[in-house]
Short mmCIF file of C-alpha atoms and ligand atoms in Angstrom, two decimals:
data_model
loop_
_atom_site.label_atom_id
_atom_site.label_comp_id
_atom_site.label_asym_id
_atom_site.label_seq_id
_atom_site.Cartn_x
_atom_site.Cartn_y
_atom_site.Cartn_z
CA MET Z 1189 17.11 -16.11 20.85
CA THR Z 1190 16.73 -12.45 21.46
CA ARG Z 1191 13.42 -10.67 21.08
CA VAL Z 1192 13.37 -7.58 18.92
CA GLY Z 1193 11.81 -4.39 20.26
CA VAL Z 1194 10.70 -1.11 18.75
CA VAL Z 1195 12.38 1.72 20.66
CA GLY Z 1196 11.63 4.79 18.53
CA ILE Z 1197 9.05 5.82 15.94
CA GLY Z 1198 8.60 8.78 13.59
CA HIS Z 1199 6.06 9.60 10.86
CA THR Z 1200 5.74 12.50 8.41
CA VAL Z 1201 2.35 13.84 7.46
CA PHE Z 1202 1.20 11.95 4.34
CA GLY Z 1203 0.19 14.04 1.34
CA ARG Z 1204 1.56 16.06 -1.55
CA ARG Z 1205 5.00 17.23 -0.46
CA SER Z 1206 6.19 19.49 -3.27
CA ASP Z 1207 8.60 21.09 -0.79
CA ALA Z 1208 10.87 18.11 -0.12
CA THR Z 1209 13.06 15.40 -1.68
CA VAL Z 1210 12.59 11.81 -0.63
CA GLN Z 1211 15.72 11.90 1.55
CA GLU Z 1212 14.41 15.05 3.22
CA LEU Z 1213 11.16 13.22 3.98
CA ALA Z 1214 13.17 10.28 5.34
CA PHE Z 1215 15.09 12.65 7.59
CA GLU Z 1216 11.87 14.06 9.08
CA ALA Z 1217 10.77 10.59 10.14
CA TYR Z 1218 14.27 9.64 11.34
CA ARG Z 1219 14.67 12.78 13.46
CA GLU Z 1220 11.26 12.16 15.08
CA ALA Z 1221 12.12 8.51 15.79
CA LEU Z 1222 15.43 9.42 17.46
CA ALA Z 1223 13.66 12.03 19.61
CA ASP Z 1224 10.79 9.66 20.41
CA GLY Z 1225 13.14 7.01 21.73
CA ASP Z 1226 15.79 9.38 23.04
CA VAL Z 1227 18.19 7.39 20.87
CA ASP Z 1228 21.62 8.77 19.98
CA PRO Z 1229 22.49 8.18 16.31
CA SER Z 1230 25.83 6.68 17.37
CA VAL Z 1231 24.11 3.48 18.56
CA ILE Z 1232 22.55 2.74 15.16
CA ASP Z 1233 24.37 -0.08 13.41
CA ALA Z 1234 22.62 -0.06 10.03
CA SER Z 1235 19.59 1.17 8.14
CA VAL Z 1236 17.14 -0.65 5.89
CA ILE Z 1237 15.15 1.35 3.36
CA GLY Z 1238 11.77 0.14 2.10
CA SER Z 1239 10.78 1.85 -1.14
CA VAL Z 1240 9.79 1.22 -4.75
CA PRO Z 1241 12.50 2.61 -7.03
CA GLU Z 1242 10.56 3.32 -10.23
CA TYR Z 1243 8.73 6.29 -8.68
CA HIS Z 1244 11.94 8.21 -8.00
CA LYS Z 1245 14.23 10.08 -10.35
CA GLN Z 1246 17.08 9.37 -7.93
CA ARG Z 1247 18.46 5.92 -8.56
CA SER Z 1248 19.82 3.68 -5.79
CA LEU Z 1249 17.86 5.37 -3.06
CA ALA Z 1250 19.44 3.69 -0.02
CA GLY Z 1251 22.76 5.38 -0.72
CA VAL Z 1252 21.39 8.90 -0.92
CA ILE Z 1253 19.31 8.42 2.24
CA GLN Z 1254 22.21 6.93 4.20
CA GLU Z 1255 24.33 9.96 3.30
CA TYR Z 1256 21.59 12.45 4.19
CA LEU Z 1257 20.99 10.75 7.55
CA ASP Z 1258 24.77 11.06 8.15
CA LEU Z 1259 25.04 7.32 8.75
CA ASN Z 1260 28.01 6.58 6.44
CA PRO Z 1261 30.00 4.30 6.60
CA ARG Z 1262 27.46 2.06 8.30
CA PRO Z 1263 25.60 -0.47 6.11
CA THR Z 1264 22.33 0.16 4.34
CA TRP Z 1265 20.22 -1.71 1.80
CA LEU Z 1266 16.92 -1.35 -0.03
CA THR Z 1267 14.04 -3.81 0.06
CA GLU Z 1268 11.50 -3.86 -2.77
CA VAL Z 1269 8.34 -5.95 -2.97
CA ALA Z 1270 5.91 -3.39 -4.42
CA CYS Z 1271 3.51 -1.94 -1.83
CA ALA Z 1272 4.91 -4.28 0.86
CA SER Z 1273 8.45 -2.88 0.60
CA GLY Z 1274 8.20 -1.26 4.04
CA SER Z 1275 7.32 -4.52 5.77
CA ALA Z 1276 10.15 -6.25 3.93
CA ALA Z 1277 12.49 -3.64 5.43
CA ILE Z 1278 11.14 -4.42 8.91
CA ARG Z 1279 11.58 -8.14 8.27
CA THR Z 1280 15.19 -7.90 7.10
CA ALA Z 1281 16.06 -5.58 9.98
CA TRP Z 1282 14.54 -8.12 12.39
CA LEU Z 1283 16.48 -10.93 10.69
CA SER Z 1284 19.76 -9.05 10.94
CA ILE Z 1285 19.19 -8.48 14.67
CA ARG Z 1286 18.15 -12.08 15.30
CA ALA Z 1287 21.22 -13.24 13.40
CA GLY Z 1288 23.36 -11.25 15.82
CA VAL Z 1289 24.90 -9.17 13.05
CA HIS Z 1290 23.38 -5.87 14.23
CA ASP Z 1291 21.97 -4.69 17.57
CA VAL Z 1292 20.14 -1.51 16.59
CA VAL Z 1293 18.71 -0.89 13.11
CA ALA Z 1294 16.80 2.08 11.70
CA VAL Z 1295 14.02 1.03 9.32
CA ILE Z 1296 12.77 3.72 6.95
CA GLY Z 1297 9.82 3.29 4.62
CA CYS Z 1298 9.56 6.19 2.21
CA GLN Z 1299 8.08 7.19 -1.11
CA LYS Z 1300 7.77 10.32 -3.17
CA MET Z 1301 4.98 9.62 -5.65
CA THR Z 1302 4.09 13.10 -6.81
CA GLU Z 1303 7.35 13.68 -8.71
CA LEU Z 1304 5.87 11.80 -11.65
CA THR Z 1305 3.64 13.40 -14.26
CA THR Z 1306 0.16 12.03 -14.83
CA ALA Z 1307 1.40 10.54 -18.11
CA GLU Z 1308 4.23 8.73 -16.32
CA ILE Z 1309 1.80 7.40 -13.72
CA LEU Z 1310 -0.60 6.19 -16.44
CA ALA Z 1311 2.30 4.40 -18.14
CA LEU Z 1312 3.32 2.71 -14.87
CA MET Z 1313 -0.32 1.78 -14.25
CA GLY Z 1314 -0.25 -0.32 -17.40
CA ARG Z 1315 2.49 -2.58 -16.06
CA VAL Z 1316 1.14 -3.68 -12.67
CA GLY Z 1317 0.03 -7.13 -13.80
CA ASP Z 1318 1.70 -9.88 -15.81
CA VAL Z 1319 2.86 -7.81 -18.80
CA GLN Z 1320 3.04 -10.81 -21.14
CA TRP Z 1321 -0.57 -12.03 -20.96
CA GLU Z 1322 -2.61 -9.44 -19.03
CA SER Z 1323 -1.28 -5.88 -19.40
CA VAL Z 1324 -1.73 -6.15 -23.18
CA PHE Z 1325 -5.47 -5.81 -22.44
CA GLY Z 1326 -5.09 -2.62 -20.38
CA THR Z 1327 -5.48 -4.16 -16.92
CA THR Z 1328 -4.89 -1.86 -13.96
CA PHE Z 1329 -4.45 -2.15 -10.20
CA PRO Z 1330 -8.05 -1.18 -9.47
CA GLY Z 1331 -9.10 -3.48 -12.32
CA TYR Z 1332 -7.66 -6.53 -10.56
CA TYR Z 1333 -9.21 -5.71 -7.20
CA ALA Z 1334 -12.46 -4.97 -9.03
CA MET Z 1335 -12.39 -8.51 -10.41
CA PHE Z 1336 -11.86 -9.83 -6.86
CA ALA Z 1337 -14.82 -7.70 -5.74
CA GLN Z 1338 -17.03 -8.94 -8.57
CA ARG Z 1339 -16.25 -12.53 -7.66
CA HIS Z 1340 -16.76 -11.86 -3.92
CA LYS Z 1341 -20.16 -10.34 -4.67
CA HIS Z 1342 -21.07 -13.35 -6.80
CA GLU Z 1343 -20.03 -16.02 -4.30
CA PHE Z 1344 -21.04 -14.37 -1.03
CA GLY Z 1345 -23.58 -11.67 -1.83
CA THR Z 1346 -21.28 -8.85 -0.76
CA THR Z 1347 -22.84 -5.50 -1.71
CA ASN Z 1348 -21.61 -2.16 -3.04
CA ASP Z 1349 -22.94 -0.58 0.17
CA GLN Z 1350 -20.69 -2.86 2.22
CA LEU Z 1351 -17.70 -1.85 0.09
CA SER Z 1352 -18.50 1.83 0.68
CA LEU Z 1353 -18.89 1.25 4.43
CA VAL Z 1354 -15.18 0.36 4.58
CA ALA Z 1355 -14.35 3.78 3.11
CA VAL Z 1356 -16.78 5.46 5.51
CA LYS Z 1357 -15.08 3.84 8.52
CA ASN Z 1358 -11.57 4.64 7.36
CA HIS Z 1359 -12.44 8.27 6.64
CA TYR Z 1360 -14.09 8.46 10.07
CA TYR Z 1361 -10.80 7.54 11.73
CA GLY Z 1362 -8.66 9.42 9.21
CA ALA Z 1363 -10.53 12.59 10.18
CA ARG Z 1364 -9.06 12.03 13.67
CA ASN Z 1365 -5.46 11.35 12.57
CA ASP Z 1366 -3.23 14.40 12.13
CA LYS Z 1367 -0.84 12.42 9.88
CA ALA Z 1368 -3.58 11.55 7.38
CA LEU Z 1369 -4.01 12.91 3.85
CA PHE Z 1370 -7.84 12.98 3.97
CA ARG Z 1371 -9.21 14.33 7.22
CA LYS Z 1372 -12.92 14.51 6.36
CA GLU Z 1373 -15.71 12.08 7.10
CA ILE Z 1374 -17.76 10.79 4.17
CA THR Z 1375 -21.12 9.07 3.72
CA VAL Z 1376 -22.12 5.99 1.73
CA GLU Z 1377 -24.08 8.28 -0.62
CA LYS Z 1378 -21.05 10.45 -1.27
CA ALA Z 1379 -18.84 7.39 -1.82
CA GLN Z 1380 -21.23 5.89 -4.34
CA ALA Z 1381 -21.68 9.16 -6.23
CA SER Z 1382 -17.98 9.29 -7.10
CA ASP Z 1383 -16.67 8.56 -10.59
CA PRO Z 1384 -16.34 4.93 -11.73
CA VAL Z 1385 -12.81 3.48 -11.86
CA ALA Z 1386 -13.27 -0.23 -12.52
CA SER Z 1387 -16.68 -1.73 -11.82
CA PRO Z 1388 -17.82 -2.15 -9.08
CA LEU Z 1389 -15.12 0.15 -7.65
CA ASN Z 1390 -15.31 3.92 -7.88
CA VAL Z 1391 -13.01 6.71 -6.71
CA TYR Z 1392 -13.97 6.32 -3.05
CA ASP Z 1393 -13.15 2.61 -3.12
CA CYS Z 1394 -9.52 3.44 -3.96
CA CYS Z 1395 -6.69 4.80 -1.84
CA ALA Z 1396 -4.71 7.80 -3.09
CA ASN Z 1397 -1.04 8.19 -3.96
CA ALA Z 1398 0.90 10.28 -1.46
CA ASP Z 1399 4.38 11.29 -0.38
CA GLY Z 1400 5.67 10.34 3.03
CA ALA Z 1401 8.20 8.57 5.23
CA VAL Z 1402 8.05 6.58 8.45
CA CYS Z 1403 10.91 5.39 10.66
CA LEU Z 1404 11.09 2.64 13.27
CA ILE Z 1405 14.18 1.95 15.34
CA LEU Z 1406 14.48 -1.73 16.21
CA ALA Z 1407 16.83 -3.16 18.84
CA ALA Z 1408 17.85 -6.50 20.32
CA GLU Z 1409 16.10 -7.16 23.64
CA ASP Z 1410 18.90 -6.14 26.03
CA ARG Z 1411 19.57 -2.95 24.07
CA ALA Z 1412 15.86 -2.26 23.73
CA ARG Z 1413 15.42 -2.34 27.50
CA ASP Z 1414 18.38 0.07 27.87
CA LEU Z 1415 17.07 2.44 25.22
CA SER Z 1416 13.38 2.48 26.08
CA ASP Z 1417 11.21 2.23 29.15
CA ARG Z 1418 8.27 0.99 27.07
CA PRO Z 1419 9.52 -1.10 24.13
CA VAL Z 1420 6.97 -2.84 21.93
CA TRP Z 1421 8.02 -6.32 20.81
CA LEU Z 1422 7.94 -7.67 17.29
CA ASP Z 1423 7.12 -11.25 18.27
CA GLY Z 1424 5.58 -12.82 15.18
CA LEU Z 1425 6.42 -12.52 11.49
CA GLY Z 1426 4.85 -14.14 8.47
CA CYS Z 1427 5.63 -13.77 4.81
CA ALA Z 1428 4.20 -15.60 1.82
CA THR Z 1429 3.74 -15.19 -1.91
CA ALA Z 1430 1.15 -15.96 -4.57
CA SER Z 1431 1.29 -16.05 -8.35
CA MET Z 1432 2.01 -12.84 -10.23
CA SER Z 1433 -0.70 -13.71 -12.71
CA VAL Z 1434 -4.36 -13.62 -11.77
CA LEU Z 1435 -4.70 -16.48 -14.25
CA ARG Z 1436 -2.92 -18.82 -11.83
CA ARG Z 1437 -5.07 -18.04 -8.75
CA PRO Z 1438 -7.69 -20.72 -8.21
CA ASP Z 1439 -9.55 -18.56 -5.67
CA LEU Z 1440 -10.31 -14.94 -6.65
CA THR Z 1441 -12.12 -14.02 -3.41
CA GLY Z 1442 -9.08 -13.68 -1.15
CA LEU Z 1443 -5.30 -13.52 -1.08
CA PRO Z 1444 -3.72 -16.92 -0.33
CA SER Z 1445 -0.47 -15.19 0.60
CA ALA Z 1446 -2.27 -13.26 3.34
CA ALA Z 1447 -3.81 -16.36 4.90
CA ASP Z 1448 -0.42 -18.13 4.80
CA ALA Z 1449 1.49 -15.17 6.24
CA ALA Z 1450 -1.07 -14.71 9.01
CA GLN Z 1451 -0.84 -18.35 10.07
CA GLN Z 1452 2.95 -18.14 10.22
CA ALA Z 1453 2.82 -15.01 12.36
CA TYR Z 1454 0.14 -16.42 14.69
CA ASP Z 1455 2.16 -19.61 15.14
CA MET Z 1456 5.42 -17.77 15.84
CA ALA Z 1457 3.83 -15.50 18.44
CA GLY Z 1458 1.59 -18.23 19.88
CA VAL Z 1459 -1.61 -16.26 19.38
CA ALA Z 1460 -4.86 -16.67 17.44
CA ALA Z 1461 -6.93 -14.24 15.39
CA ALA Z 1462 -9.23 -13.70 18.37
CA ASP Z 1463 -6.27 -12.42 20.43
CA ILE Z 1464 -5.63 -9.46 18.10
CA ASP Z 1465 -6.74 -6.27 19.82
CA VAL Z 1466 -6.04 -3.89 16.94
CA ALA Z 1467 -4.96 -4.34 13.32
CA GLY Z 1468 -3.69 -2.30 10.41
CA VAL Z 1469 -4.62 -3.99 7.14
CA HIS Z 1470 -3.79 -3.18 3.54
CA ASP Z 1471 -6.95 -1.44 2.32
CA CYS Z 1472 -5.58 -0.24 -1.01
CA PHE Z 1473 -9.18 -0.81 -2.17
CA THR Z 1474 -12.28 -1.33 -0.04
CA ILE Z 1475 -12.63 -4.95 -1.18
CA ALA Z 1476 -9.05 -5.56 0.01
CA GLU Z 1477 -10.05 -4.76 3.60
CA ILE Z 1478 -13.08 -7.08 3.39
CA MET Z 1479 -10.86 -9.89 2.07
CA ALA Z 1480 -8.33 -9.14 4.84
CA TYR Z 1481 -10.95 -9.68 7.56
CA GLU Z 1482 -11.44 -13.16 6.14
CA ASP Z 1483 -7.82 -14.00 5.29
CA LEU Z 1484 -6.70 -13.00 8.79
CA GLY Z 1485 -9.46 -15.03 10.44
CA PHE Z 1486 -11.30 -12.06 12.01
CA CYS Z 1487 -14.46 -13.54 10.48
CA ALA Z 1488 -15.36 -16.61 8.44
CA LYS Z 1489 -14.83 -16.74 4.69
CA GLY Z 1490 -17.55 -14.82 2.91
CA GLU Z 1491 -18.67 -12.86 5.97
CA GLY Z 1492 -16.43 -9.83 5.46
CA GLY Z 1493 -19.27 -7.71 4.10
CA ALA Z 1494 -21.46 -8.39 7.12
CA PHE Z 1495 -18.43 -7.78 9.36
CA ILE Z 1496 -18.13 -4.13 8.31
CA GLN Z 1497 -21.91 -3.69 8.20
CA ASP Z 1498 -22.05 -4.81 11.85
CA LYS Z 1499 -19.27 -2.32 12.71
CA ALA Z 1500 -17.16 -5.20 14.05
CA SER Z 1501 -14.02 -3.46 12.74
CA TYR Z 1502 -14.74 -0.20 14.59
CA ILE Z 1503 -13.30 0.51 18.05
CA GLY Z 1504 -15.63 -1.38 20.38
CA GLY Z 1505 -16.15 -4.15 17.80
CA SER Z 1506 -14.57 -7.60 17.91
CA SER Z 1507 -11.54 -6.63 15.76
CA PRO Z 1508 -10.82 -2.91 15.33
CA VAL Z 1509 -9.15 -2.41 11.95
CA ASN Z 1510 -7.43 0.65 10.44
CA VAL Z 1511 -8.40 2.99 13.24
CA ASP Z 1512 -5.71 5.35 11.90
CA GLY Z 1513 -7.67 5.75 8.64
CA GLY Z 1514 -5.88 3.01 6.75
CA LEU Z 1515 -4.37 3.52 3.31
CA LYS Z 1516 -7.75 4.87 2.24
CA ALA Z 1517 -7.71 8.01 4.36
CA LYS Z 1518 -4.04 8.30 5.35
CA GLY Z 1519 -2.83 8.02 1.75
CA HIS Z 1520 -0.53 5.35 0.37
CA PRO Z 1521 3.12 6.33 -0.15
CA ILE Z 1522 3.77 2.76 -1.15
CA GLY Z 1523 7.19 2.09 0.43
CA ALA Z 1524 6.15 3.87 3.63
CA THR Z 1525 2.84 2.10 4.16
CA GLY Z 1526 4.01 -1.07 5.95
CA VAL Z 1527 6.12 0.99 8.35
CA SER Z 1528 3.21 3.40 8.88
CA GLN Z 1529 1.01 0.46 9.88
CA ALA Z 1530 3.65 -0.62 12.42
CA TYR Z 1531 3.94 2.97 13.71
CA GLU Z 1532 0.21 3.05 14.47
CA ILE Z 1533 0.24 -0.35 16.17
CA VAL Z 1534 3.18 0.67 18.37
CA ARG Z 1535 1.29 3.83 19.41
CA GLN Z 1536 -1.84 1.79 20.11
CA LEU Z 1537 0.11 -0.66 22.30
CA ARG Z 1538 1.71 2.25 24.13
CA GLY Z 1539 -1.75 3.72 24.73
CA ASP Z 1540 -0.89 7.01 22.96
CA CYS Z 1541 -3.77 7.27 20.46
CA GLY Z 1542 -6.14 9.59 22.29
CA GLU Z 1543 -9.69 9.50 20.91
CA ARG Z 1544 -8.66 6.73 18.48
CA GLN Z 1545 -7.26 4.54 21.29
CA VAL Z 1546 -8.39 0.91 21.42
CA PRO Z 1547 -8.79 0.24 25.18
CA ASP Z 1548 -6.29 -2.16 26.74
CA ALA Z 1549 -4.58 -3.10 23.48
CA ASP Z 1550 -1.94 -5.76 24.19
CA VAL Z 1551 -1.47 -7.45 20.82
CA GLY Z 1552 -1.53 -5.73 17.45
CA LEU Z 1553 -1.14 -6.89 13.86
CA THR Z 1554 -0.06 -5.41 10.54
CA HIS Z 1555 -1.04 -6.89 7.17
CA ASN Z 1556 0.87 -5.37 4.24
CA VAL Z 1557 0.24 -6.58 0.70
CA GLY Z 1558 2.47 -6.16 -2.33
CA GLY Z 1559 0.76 -5.88 -5.70
CA ILE Z 1560 -2.42 -7.94 -5.85
CA GLY Z 1561 -1.18 -10.34 -3.19
CA GLN Z 1562 1.97 -11.51 -4.94
CA TYR Z 1563 3.57 -10.75 -1.55
CA CYS Z 1564 2.09 -10.48 1.90
CA PHE Z 1565 3.77 -9.69 5.20
CA VAL Z 1566 1.98 -10.07 8.52
CA ASN Z 1567 3.71 -8.81 11.66
CA LEU Z 1568 2.56 -9.21 15.28
CA PHE Z 1569 3.47 -6.73 17.97
CA ARG Z 1570 3.05 -7.15 21.73
CA ARG Z 1571 3.63 -4.93 24.74
CA ASP Z 1572 5.21 -6.02 28.02
CA MET M 590 7.31 -11.60 -33.12
CA PHE M 591 5.59 -11.64 -29.70
CA ASP M 592 5.21 -7.87 -29.93
CA TRP M 593 2.44 -8.66 -32.43
CA PHE M 594 0.34 -9.65 -29.39
CA GLY M 595 -1.78 -7.00 -27.71
CA LYS M 596 -2.74 -3.39 -28.32
CA VAL M 597 0.29 -2.30 -26.31
CA SER M 598 3.18 -4.75 -26.05
CA TYR M 599 5.65 -4.71 -23.19
CA CYS M 600 7.24 -8.06 -23.94
CA PRO M 601 8.93 -8.57 -27.33
CA HIS M 602 11.08 -11.55 -26.37
CA THR M 603 9.85 -14.92 -25.15
CA LYS M 604 10.42 -18.60 -25.84
CA VAL M 605 6.74 -18.90 -26.76
CA ALA M 606 6.87 -16.13 -29.41
CA GLY M 607 5.30 -18.48 -31.98
CA PHE M 608 2.03 -18.03 -30.09
CA ALA M 609 1.54 -14.69 -31.88
CA ARG M 610 1.97 -16.21 -35.37
CA HIS M 611 -0.54 -18.96 -34.57
CA LEU M 612 -2.97 -16.33 -33.27
CA LYS M 613 -2.61 -14.40 -36.55
CA ASP M 614 -3.54 -17.67 -38.28
CA GLY M 615 -6.66 -17.92 -36.14
CA ARG M 616 -5.34 -20.48 -33.66
CA ILE M 617 -5.18 -20.16 -29.86
CA MET M 618 -2.30 -22.26 -28.65
CA GLY M 619 -1.37 -23.67 -25.29
CA SER M 620 1.81 -25.62 -24.59
CA ARG M 621 2.32 -29.33 -24.02
CA CYS M 622 5.46 -30.61 -22.29
CA GLU M 623 7.21 -33.13 -24.51
CA ALA M 624 8.44 -35.09 -21.49
CA CYS M 625 5.42 -35.40 -19.19
CA GLY M 626 2.56 -34.14 -21.36
CA GLU M 627 1.50 -31.32 -19.01
CA VAL M 628 -0.69 -28.84 -20.92
CA ALA M 629 -0.65 -25.17 -19.93
CA PHE M 630 -2.44 -22.00 -20.89
CA PRO M 631 -1.01 -19.40 -21.16
CA PRO M 632 1.69 -21.47 -22.89
CA ARG M 633 5.07 -21.78 -21.22
CA ALA M 634 8.38 -23.08 -22.51
CA ASP M 635 9.57 -24.57 -19.24
CA CYS M 636 7.38 -27.26 -17.73
CA PRO M 637 6.17 -26.33 -14.23
CA ALA M 638 5.52 -30.00 -13.43
CA CYS M 639 8.82 -31.65 -14.48
CA ARG M 640 11.00 -28.64 -15.47
CA HIS M 641 11.68 -30.10 -18.95
CA ASP M 642 12.55 -27.48 -21.58
CA ALA M 643 11.02 -28.95 -24.76
CA PHE M 644 7.40 -28.18 -25.57
CA ALA M 645 5.00 -28.21 -28.49
CA PHE M 646 2.14 -25.83 -29.19
CA VAL M 647 -1.25 -27.46 -28.86
CA GLU M 648 -4.44 -25.86 -30.16
CA MET M 649 -7.10 -24.93 -27.61
CA SER M 650 -10.80 -24.90 -28.45
CA GLY M 651 -11.23 -21.43 -26.97
CA ALA M 652 -14.44 -22.48 -25.25
CA GLY M 653 -14.71 -21.32 -21.66
CA THR M 654 -16.80 -19.84 -18.85
CA VAL M 655 -16.56 -16.43 -17.21
CA VAL M 656 -14.88 -16.43 -13.78
CA THR M 657 -14.94 -12.68 -13.17
CA TYR M 658 -14.93 -9.37 -15.08
CA THR M 659 -14.71 -5.61 -14.72
CA ARG M 660 -15.42 -2.54 -16.81
CA ILE M 661 -12.32 -0.33 -16.72
CA ASP M 662 -13.08 3.39 -16.92
CA ALA M 663 -9.69 4.66 -15.74
CA ALA M 664 -7.28 3.15 -18.26
CA PRO M 665 -3.50 3.16 -18.54
CA ALA M 666 -1.41 4.83 -21.25
CA GLY M 667 -2.03 3.45 -24.74
CA PHE M 668 -5.67 2.48 -24.16
CA GLU M 669 -7.30 5.93 -24.19
CA ASP M 670 -9.05 5.37 -27.52
CA VAL M 671 -10.77 2.13 -26.44
CA THR M 672 -11.83 3.25 -22.93
CA PRO M 673 -14.07 2.22 -21.32
CA PHE M 674 -13.61 -1.48 -22.01
CA THR M 675 -14.64 -4.64 -20.17
CA VAL M 676 -12.17 -7.42 -19.44
CA GLY M 677 -13.03 -10.89 -18.26
CA VAL M 678 -11.13 -13.84 -16.85
CA ILE M 679 -12.38 -17.18 -18.15
CA ASP M 680 -11.72 -20.82 -17.33
CA LEU M 681 -10.84 -22.59 -20.57
CA GLU M 682 -12.60 -25.86 -21.29
CA GLU M 683 -9.37 -27.91 -21.51
CA THR M 684 -7.16 -26.27 -18.88
CA GLY M 685 -5.88 -22.89 -17.76
CA ARG M 686 -7.29 -19.40 -17.76
CA LEU M 687 -7.34 -16.49 -20.17
CA LEU M 688 -7.92 -12.76 -19.80
CA ALA M 689 -9.39 -10.73 -22.66
CA TRP M 690 -11.82 -8.02 -23.69
CA PHE M 691 -15.45 -8.80 -24.27
CA GLY M 692 -16.26 -8.42 -27.97
CA GLU M 693 -19.16 -7.05 -29.97
CA THR M 694 -21.42 -10.11 -29.72
CA ILE M 695 -21.94 -9.67 -25.96
CA ASP M 696 -23.68 -6.60 -24.52
CA GLU M 697 -22.06 -5.30 -21.34
CA GLY M 698 -25.34 -5.62 -19.45
CA ASP M 699 -25.60 -9.29 -20.32
CA ILE M 700 -22.24 -10.30 -18.83
CA ARG M 701 -22.62 -12.79 -15.97
CA ILE M 702 -20.17 -14.89 -13.99
CA GLY M 703 -20.54 -18.49 -15.13
CA MET M 704 -21.77 -17.68 -18.66
CA PRO M 705 -20.21 -19.65 -21.54
CA VAL M 706 -18.06 -17.72 -24.01
CA GLN M 707 -15.93 -18.41 -27.07
CA VAL M 708 -12.45 -16.91 -27.45
CA VAL M 709 -12.08 -15.51 -30.97
CA PRO M 710 -8.71 -14.50 -32.52
CA ARG M 711 -8.65 -10.91 -33.79
CA ILE M 712 -6.36 -8.80 -35.96
CA PHE M 713 -6.25 -5.05 -35.24
CA GLU M 714 -7.18 -3.08 -38.35
CA ASP M 715 -5.67 0.32 -39.22
CA THR M 716 -2.19 -0.42 -37.96
CA GLU M 717 0.91 -0.62 -40.14
CA GLN M 718 2.50 -3.42 -38.13
CA ILE M 719 0.83 -6.75 -37.47
CA LYS M 720 -1.14 -6.60 -34.20
CA VAL M 721 -3.29 -9.45 -32.92
CA HIS M 722 -5.37 -10.23 -29.86
CA TYR M 723 -8.50 -12.18 -28.94
CA THR M 724 -11.97 -11.33 -27.65
CA LEU M 725 -14.66 -13.10 -25.64
CA GLU M 726 -17.76 -13.73 -27.77
CA GLN M 727 -21.03 -15.67 -27.81
CA PRO M 728 -20.54 -19.44 -28.22
CA GLY M 729 -20.91 -20.30 -31.89
CA THR M 730 -19.19 -17.15 -33.14
CA GLY M 731 -17.06 -18.20 -36.11
CA TRP M 732 -13.77 -17.00 -37.60
CA VAL M 733 -11.36 -17.84 -40.41
CA LYS M 734 -8.28 -19.98 -39.86
CA THR M 735 -5.26 -19.79 -42.17
CA ASP M 736 -1.91 -21.56 -42.22
CA SER M 737 1.22 -19.48 -42.69
CA SER M 738 3.73 -21.98 -41.25
ZN1 ZN J 1004 6.75 -31.77 -17.98
#
């Protein structure tokens, strides 16, 4: 069966974009991806849009984007699995190419989160968990990850300093990424002085909402070699789920969906955790990155805190993670995030990352989580 | 009737709506599958083990141990007047898990993973409609049971 290659990439700056609609953001990323790959729009067979509809006033987003990209009457569809919607778009594009239905597909992850008022955001925040048994007690996104953190601290001795060190690392790299929302380094002291959100997490343990769009153009192997002199191959995909309700998770120190998805992706690509040269993981909260180290096999269960303390996830360490700043410093336009992770990995494997370049990166991984691990997508990329 | 359950309700319709009436009566109910006997908490109408659709409510003791907890300072809409509050997840003695606020008998600073707690049914005062919930309290905390059915 054909391999699937990435032949063009584009990425808006993440941040508050009060000047643009969501389709205008999508166009920015699309235009950059076409130019990056020197791809003519006529070769694109379809588009897949990854986004979370409830943040937009515009309903049925795929249609309005397809029109604005001037891709009618070619097919388009939307994928939605919360914060993993972008990786779901990549996966369905890959499937459509492997099925032989399409040869070249534009994947666009996009989100406009700042259209909503604070009141609307606070109302949405109350419905992130199981609304029947959990949201009635005011649970929130940070609240769930805080409960994972509390349990991780209890079982493994993980410390608040170790949580903050994840934010320090991601701000360090975000300060060197011109697409990032936050471009300033921080210290552990500054992180821990920020306002409490849900104990033990405070403001600097949490990523920020943002607007943004990212585009990848995927192509079947023969077309990819025509269209690009340096395609990056999407060689391993994993996808798994876990219960919506935290009440049905036996283990509250990791995401079972992430471990399952990683194993699938490793098996498909024929690699192991130790072969990953660079990774983008879903650090919606600092504890999420520590759990990801463990779920992906970069370190043993329970050793995630020591892993960041030892700087093993910095460039030069055993597994560089989120050297683009991660969700924490880049910002998290939820539908765009999975595609943004892939964008960074493609640039790393091309060797285009300048002072943030991981030397000799051959194999890269993305880990994109929806909700509190209800969905997880792991994708493996490889260069020729 | 299920909109009786919780400070803010998002879920008025469910096959286990009777849970809210039992809670108002001071009873915390799980479900038991009438075909295979599988007991679940939270209760569910459709058996996850054998997929049978007939169930009976079965009373839980409400005794449990704390699995994890967090104090929420940044709360969603509808909870402004009770913020900050501390929620815990507990393993129930019989089976299943439950999430609730810690109540007045436990000081925030005394909360520990692994500590025993008692789930106590509560009725919200000062509301015109019936609103019920439950809190996590010291073992031995008592409450009144009634029977409206
Ligand atoms: Zn059954």
